[in-house]
Short mmCIF file of C-alpha atoms in Angstrom, two decimals:
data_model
loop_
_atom_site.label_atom_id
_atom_site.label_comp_id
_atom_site.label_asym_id
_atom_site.label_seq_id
_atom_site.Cartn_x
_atom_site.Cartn_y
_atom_site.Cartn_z
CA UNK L 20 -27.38 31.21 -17.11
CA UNK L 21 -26.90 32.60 -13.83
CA UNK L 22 -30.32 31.55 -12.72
CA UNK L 23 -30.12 28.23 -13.91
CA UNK L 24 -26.77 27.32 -12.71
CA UNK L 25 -27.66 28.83 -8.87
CA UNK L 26 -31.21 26.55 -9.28
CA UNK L 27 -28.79 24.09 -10.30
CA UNK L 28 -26.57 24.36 -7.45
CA UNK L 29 -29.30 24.79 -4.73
CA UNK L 30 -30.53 21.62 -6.07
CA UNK L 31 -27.11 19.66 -5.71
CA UNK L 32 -26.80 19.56 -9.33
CA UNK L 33 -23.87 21.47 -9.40
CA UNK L 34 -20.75 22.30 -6.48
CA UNK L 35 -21.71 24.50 -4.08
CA UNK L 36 -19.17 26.85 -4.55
CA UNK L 37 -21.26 28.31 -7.30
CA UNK L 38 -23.29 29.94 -5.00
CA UNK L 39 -20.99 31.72 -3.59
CA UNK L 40 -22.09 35.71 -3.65
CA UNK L 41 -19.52 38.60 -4.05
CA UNK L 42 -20.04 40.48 -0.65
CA UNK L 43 -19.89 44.09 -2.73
CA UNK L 44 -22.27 43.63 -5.00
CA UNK L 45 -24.24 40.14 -4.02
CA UNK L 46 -23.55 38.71 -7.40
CA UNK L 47 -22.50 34.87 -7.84
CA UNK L 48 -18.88 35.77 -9.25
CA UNK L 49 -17.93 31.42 -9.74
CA UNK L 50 -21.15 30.82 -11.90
CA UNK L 51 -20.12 34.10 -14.12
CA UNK L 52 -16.74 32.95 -14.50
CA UNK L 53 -16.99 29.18 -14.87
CA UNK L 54 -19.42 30.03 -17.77
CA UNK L 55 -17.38 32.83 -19.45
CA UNK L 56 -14.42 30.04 -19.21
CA UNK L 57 -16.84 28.00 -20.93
CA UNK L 58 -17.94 30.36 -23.76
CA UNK L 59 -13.65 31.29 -24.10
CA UNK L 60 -13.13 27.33 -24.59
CA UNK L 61 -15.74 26.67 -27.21
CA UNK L 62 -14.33 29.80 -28.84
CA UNK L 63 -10.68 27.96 -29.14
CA UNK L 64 -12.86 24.48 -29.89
CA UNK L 65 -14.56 25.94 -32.74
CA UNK L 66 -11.01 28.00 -33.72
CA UNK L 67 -13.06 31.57 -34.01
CA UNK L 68 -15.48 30.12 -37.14
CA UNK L 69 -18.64 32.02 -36.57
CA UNK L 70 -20.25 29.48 -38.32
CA UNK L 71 -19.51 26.21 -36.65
CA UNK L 72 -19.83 28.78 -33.30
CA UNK L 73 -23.46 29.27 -34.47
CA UNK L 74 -23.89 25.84 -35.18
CA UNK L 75 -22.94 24.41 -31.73
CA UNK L 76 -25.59 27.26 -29.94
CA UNK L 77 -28.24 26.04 -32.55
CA UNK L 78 -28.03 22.54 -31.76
CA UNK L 79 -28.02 23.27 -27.84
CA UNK L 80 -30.89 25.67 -28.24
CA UNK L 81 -32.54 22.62 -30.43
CA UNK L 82 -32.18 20.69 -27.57
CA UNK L 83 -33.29 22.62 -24.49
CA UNK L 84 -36.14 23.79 -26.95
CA UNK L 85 -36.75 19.82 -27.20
CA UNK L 86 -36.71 19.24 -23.51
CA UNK L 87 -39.75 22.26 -22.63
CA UNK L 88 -41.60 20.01 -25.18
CA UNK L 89 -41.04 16.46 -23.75
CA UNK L 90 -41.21 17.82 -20.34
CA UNK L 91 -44.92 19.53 -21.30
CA UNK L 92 -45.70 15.52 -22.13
CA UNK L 93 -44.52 14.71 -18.59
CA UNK L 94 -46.25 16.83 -16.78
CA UNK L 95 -50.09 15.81 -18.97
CA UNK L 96 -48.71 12.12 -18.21
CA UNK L 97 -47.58 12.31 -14.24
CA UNK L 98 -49.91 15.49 -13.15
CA UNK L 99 -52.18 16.74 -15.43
CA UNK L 100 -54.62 18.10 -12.37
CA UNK L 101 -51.98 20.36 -11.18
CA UNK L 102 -53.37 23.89 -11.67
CA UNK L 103 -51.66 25.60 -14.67
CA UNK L 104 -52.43 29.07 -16.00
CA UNK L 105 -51.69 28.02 -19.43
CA UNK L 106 -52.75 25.03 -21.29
CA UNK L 107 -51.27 23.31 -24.71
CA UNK L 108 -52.75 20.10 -26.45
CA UNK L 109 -51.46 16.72 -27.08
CA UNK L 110 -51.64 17.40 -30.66
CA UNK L 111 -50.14 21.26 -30.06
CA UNK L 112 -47.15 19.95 -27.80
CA UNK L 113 -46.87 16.88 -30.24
CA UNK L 114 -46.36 18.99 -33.36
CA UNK L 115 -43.93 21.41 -31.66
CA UNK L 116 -41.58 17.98 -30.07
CA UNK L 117 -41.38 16.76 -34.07
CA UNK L 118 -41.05 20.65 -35.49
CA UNK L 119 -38.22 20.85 -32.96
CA UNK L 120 -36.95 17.31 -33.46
CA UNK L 121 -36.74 17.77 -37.22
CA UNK L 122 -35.11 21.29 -36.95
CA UNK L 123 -31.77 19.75 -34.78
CA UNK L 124 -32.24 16.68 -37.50
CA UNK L 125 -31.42 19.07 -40.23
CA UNK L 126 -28.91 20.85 -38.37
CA UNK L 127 -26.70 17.41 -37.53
CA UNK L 128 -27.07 16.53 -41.35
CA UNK L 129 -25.37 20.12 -42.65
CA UNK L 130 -22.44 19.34 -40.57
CA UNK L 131 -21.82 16.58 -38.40
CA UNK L 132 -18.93 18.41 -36.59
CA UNK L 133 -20.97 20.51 -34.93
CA UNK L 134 -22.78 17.80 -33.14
CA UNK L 135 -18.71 16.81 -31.87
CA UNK L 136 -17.98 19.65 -30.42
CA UNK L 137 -21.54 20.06 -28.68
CA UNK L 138 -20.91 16.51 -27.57
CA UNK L 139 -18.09 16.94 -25.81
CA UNK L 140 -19.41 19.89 -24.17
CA UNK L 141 -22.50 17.97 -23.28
CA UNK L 142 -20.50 14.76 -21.86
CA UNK L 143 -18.74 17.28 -19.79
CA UNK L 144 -22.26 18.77 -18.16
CA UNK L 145 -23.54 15.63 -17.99
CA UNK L 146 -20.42 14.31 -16.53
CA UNK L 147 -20.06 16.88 -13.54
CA UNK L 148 -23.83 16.95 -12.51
CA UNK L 149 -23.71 13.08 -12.66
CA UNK L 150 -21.05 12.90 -10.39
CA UNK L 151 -23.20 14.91 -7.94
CA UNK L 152 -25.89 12.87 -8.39
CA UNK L 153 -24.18 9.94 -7.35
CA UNK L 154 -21.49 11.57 -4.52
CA UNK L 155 -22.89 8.79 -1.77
CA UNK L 156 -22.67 5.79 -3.85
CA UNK L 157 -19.11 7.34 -5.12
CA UNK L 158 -17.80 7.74 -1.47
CA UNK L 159 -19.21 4.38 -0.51
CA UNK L 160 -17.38 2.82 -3.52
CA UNK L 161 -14.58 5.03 -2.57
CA UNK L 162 -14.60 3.71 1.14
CA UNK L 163 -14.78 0.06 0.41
CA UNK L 164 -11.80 0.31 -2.49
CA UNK L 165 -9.87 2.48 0.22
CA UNK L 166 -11.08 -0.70 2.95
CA UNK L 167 -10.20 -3.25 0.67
CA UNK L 168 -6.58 -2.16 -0.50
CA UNK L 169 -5.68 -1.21 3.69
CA UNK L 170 -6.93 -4.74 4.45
CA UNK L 171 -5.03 -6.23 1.31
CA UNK L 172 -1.63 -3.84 2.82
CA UNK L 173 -2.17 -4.86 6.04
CA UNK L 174 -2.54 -8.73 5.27
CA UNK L 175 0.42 -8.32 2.97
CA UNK L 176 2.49 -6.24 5.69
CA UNK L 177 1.62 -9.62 8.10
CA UNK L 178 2.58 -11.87 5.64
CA UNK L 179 6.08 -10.07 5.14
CA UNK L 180 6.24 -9.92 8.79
CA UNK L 181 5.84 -13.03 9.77
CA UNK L 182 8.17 -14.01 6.81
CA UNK L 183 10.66 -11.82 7.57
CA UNK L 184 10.43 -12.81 11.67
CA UNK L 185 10.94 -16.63 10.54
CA UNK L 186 14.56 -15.85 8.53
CA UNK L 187 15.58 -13.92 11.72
CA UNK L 188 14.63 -16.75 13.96
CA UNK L 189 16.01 -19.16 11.50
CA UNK L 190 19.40 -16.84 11.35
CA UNK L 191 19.70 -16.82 15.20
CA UNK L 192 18.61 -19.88 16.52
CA UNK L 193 21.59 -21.49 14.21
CA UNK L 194 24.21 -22.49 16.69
CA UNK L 195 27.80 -21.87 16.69
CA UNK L 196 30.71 -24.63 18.31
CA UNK L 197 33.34 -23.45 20.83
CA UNK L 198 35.74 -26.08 21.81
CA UNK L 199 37.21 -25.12 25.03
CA UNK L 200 40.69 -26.52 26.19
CA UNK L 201 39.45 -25.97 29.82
CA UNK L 202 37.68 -23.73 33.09
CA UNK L 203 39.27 -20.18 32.50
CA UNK L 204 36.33 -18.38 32.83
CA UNK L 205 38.31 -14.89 31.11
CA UNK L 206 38.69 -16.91 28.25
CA UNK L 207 35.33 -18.71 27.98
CA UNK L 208 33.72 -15.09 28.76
CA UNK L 209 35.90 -13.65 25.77
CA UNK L 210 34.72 -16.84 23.31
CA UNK L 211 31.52 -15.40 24.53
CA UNK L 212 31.61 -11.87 23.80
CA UNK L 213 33.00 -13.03 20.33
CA UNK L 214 29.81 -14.27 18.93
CA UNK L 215 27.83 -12.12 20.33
CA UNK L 216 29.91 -9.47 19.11
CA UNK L 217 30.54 -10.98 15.58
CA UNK L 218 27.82 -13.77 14.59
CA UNK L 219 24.13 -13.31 13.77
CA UNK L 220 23.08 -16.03 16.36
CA UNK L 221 21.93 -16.29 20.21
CA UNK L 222 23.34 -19.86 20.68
CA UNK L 223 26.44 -21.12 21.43
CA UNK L 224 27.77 -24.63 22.12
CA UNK L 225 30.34 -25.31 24.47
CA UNK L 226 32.12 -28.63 23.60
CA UNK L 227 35.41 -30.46 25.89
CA UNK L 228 36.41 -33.46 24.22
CA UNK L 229 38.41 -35.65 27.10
CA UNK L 230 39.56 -39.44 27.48
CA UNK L 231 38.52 -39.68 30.82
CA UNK L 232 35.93 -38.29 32.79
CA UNK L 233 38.60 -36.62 35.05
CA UNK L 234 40.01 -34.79 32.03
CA UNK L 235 36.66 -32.87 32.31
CA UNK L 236 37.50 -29.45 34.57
CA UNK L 237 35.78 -29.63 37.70
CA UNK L 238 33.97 -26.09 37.13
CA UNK L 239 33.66 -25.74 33.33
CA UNK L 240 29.73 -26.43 33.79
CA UNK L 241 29.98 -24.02 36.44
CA UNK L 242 31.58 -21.07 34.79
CA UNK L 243 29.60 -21.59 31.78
CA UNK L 244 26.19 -21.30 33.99
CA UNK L 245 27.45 -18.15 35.35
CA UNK L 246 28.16 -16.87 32.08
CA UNK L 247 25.18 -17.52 30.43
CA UNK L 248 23.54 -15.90 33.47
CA UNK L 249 25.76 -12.64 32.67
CA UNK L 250 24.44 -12.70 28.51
CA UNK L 251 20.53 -13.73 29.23
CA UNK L 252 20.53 -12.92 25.18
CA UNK L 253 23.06 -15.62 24.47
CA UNK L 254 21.81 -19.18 25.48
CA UNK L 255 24.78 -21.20 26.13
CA UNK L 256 24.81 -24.95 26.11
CA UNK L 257 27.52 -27.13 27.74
CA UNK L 258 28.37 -30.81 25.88
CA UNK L 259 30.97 -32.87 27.08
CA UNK L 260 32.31 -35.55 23.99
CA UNK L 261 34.24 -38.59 24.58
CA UNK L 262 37.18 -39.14 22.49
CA UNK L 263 40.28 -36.78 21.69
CA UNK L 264 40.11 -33.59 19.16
CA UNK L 265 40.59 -34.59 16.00
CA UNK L 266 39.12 -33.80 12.14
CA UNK L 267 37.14 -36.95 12.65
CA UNK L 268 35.45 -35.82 15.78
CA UNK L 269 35.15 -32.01 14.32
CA UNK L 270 33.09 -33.97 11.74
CA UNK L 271 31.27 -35.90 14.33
CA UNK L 272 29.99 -32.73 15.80
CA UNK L 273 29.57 -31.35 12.79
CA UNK L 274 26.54 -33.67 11.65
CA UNK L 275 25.69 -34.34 15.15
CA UNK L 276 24.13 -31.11 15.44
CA UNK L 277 23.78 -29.73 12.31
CA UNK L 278 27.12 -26.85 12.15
CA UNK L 279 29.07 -26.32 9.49
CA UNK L 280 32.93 -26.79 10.33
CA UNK L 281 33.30 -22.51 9.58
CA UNK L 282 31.02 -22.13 12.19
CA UNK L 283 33.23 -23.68 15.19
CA UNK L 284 35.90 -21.99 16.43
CA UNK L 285 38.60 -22.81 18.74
CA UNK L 286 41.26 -20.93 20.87
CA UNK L 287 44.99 -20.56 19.59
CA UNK L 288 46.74 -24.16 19.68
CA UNK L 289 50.12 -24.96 21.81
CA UNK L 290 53.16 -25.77 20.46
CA UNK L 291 52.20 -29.40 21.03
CA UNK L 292 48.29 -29.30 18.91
CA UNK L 293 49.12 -32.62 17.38
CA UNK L 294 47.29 -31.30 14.10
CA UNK L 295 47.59 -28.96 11.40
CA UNK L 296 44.99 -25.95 11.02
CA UNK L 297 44.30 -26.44 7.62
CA UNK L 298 43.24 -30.45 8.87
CA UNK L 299 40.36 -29.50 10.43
CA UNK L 300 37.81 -28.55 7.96
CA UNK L 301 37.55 -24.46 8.04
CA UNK L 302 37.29 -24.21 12.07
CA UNK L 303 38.52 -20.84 12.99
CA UNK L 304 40.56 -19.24 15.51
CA UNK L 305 39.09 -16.43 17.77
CA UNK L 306 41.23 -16.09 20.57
#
């Protein structure tokens, strides 16, 4: 076993770690053990019956016995001029295949479950030694899978990016409505600071209703550039509206560009505001 496993294992049959040598006594300690863990578990397979034991190591003798005979047949077929000390017939090596062949036969037919537990022991071997075989075209499968789902991760992490990038332009480039009541540039600079401080958004509209054009303070515009100079991550846009404040012209604004009425605030009212709080649609106080 030793032999055959090392042959086995210098041939890439088997891991390489097989042939690993005890440095004591130059013996290949991993092929010992693996196949004394292998003899232990058909023990527990087979549940200690000496018989079905027996049965199992008749069958795989059967077998191997089977393979010197079909493997005679190869070499007459692929190269029968290679020098040989020893020389069998067709009809000699013929007679033994079907003499084997008929002996594992008759040993299947007294008890099938032998040839289960040898099978599962055999689709084991056969399932490690395959895997050697085919390590390349297993890592090359492995390597395309591995390409394949990054590629499928990384189109999926761009597709959540640029999803996720659109609501938080959508969410900021919403504007919010000031109405100012004039130039004080400590007060427009606080209305500031509010939504940056408080609202998910990087706009902000400045409105001034008036009557007449002279209503409009001379350096609103002006304050208002210098501001938005001060917060270069808050644009700020200036609109001057004809007409006086009112619920109607809150509305105006409203669908004009597109706020809703709790998104425009105003500054605290005077004594004289000609309308009620609760009038004008949800617009709310902030200084």
């Amino acid at each position: 076993v030793t032999g055959l496993m090392r042959r086995m294992s210098l041939d890439r049959c088997l891991p390489q770690i097989l042939l690993r040598e005890n440095k004591r006594r130059g013996t290949n300690h991993w092929i010992i053990l693996t196949f004394f863990l292998v003899c232990c578990s058909i023990l527990v397979a087979t549940g200690g019956d000496v018989s079905v034991l027996a049965g199992v190591y008749t069958i795989s003798f059967l077998c191997v016995m089977a393979l010197f005979a079909f493997g005679n047949m190869l070499l007459k077929a692929k190269r029968d001029k290679l020098p040989r000390e020893t020389k069998a017939s067709w009809p000699v090596v013929l007679f033994a295949f079907a003499a084997v062949v008929t002996g594992l036969i008759g040993n299947i037919m007294l008890d099938p479950h032998y040839v289960e537990v040898f099978a599962i022991y055999f689709a084991a071997a056969f399932g490690v030694v395959g895997l050697m075989l085919m390590r390349i075209q297993l890592m090359r499968a492995l390597l395309f899978m591995s390409r394949a789902a990054l590629e499928r991760i990384q189109a999926t992490n761009e597709w959540i990016r640029r999803v996720v990038l659109s609501k938080m332009d959508e969410i900021t480039k919403a504007s919010v409505v000031y109405f100012a009541k004039g130039d004080d540039p400590a007060e427009l600079n606080r209305a500031a600071l509010y939504v940056l401080e408080n609202e998910q958004t990087n706009h902000m509209r400045v409105v001034f209703a008036y009557e007449k054009e002279a209503d409009i303070p001379e350096r609103l515009a002006e304050h208002l550039q210098h501001i938005d100079k001060l917060y270069p991550e808050l644009r700020i846009d200036f609109c001057a509206v004809k007409g006086s404040f009112s619920p109607e012209l809150i509305e105006l604004i409203s669908q004009r560009f597109g706020v809703p009425k709790n998104y425009m605030f105003i500054g605290t009212p005077g004594d004289r505001f000609p309308h009620r709080i609760e009038e004008l649609g949800g617009v709310r106080l902030i200084l």
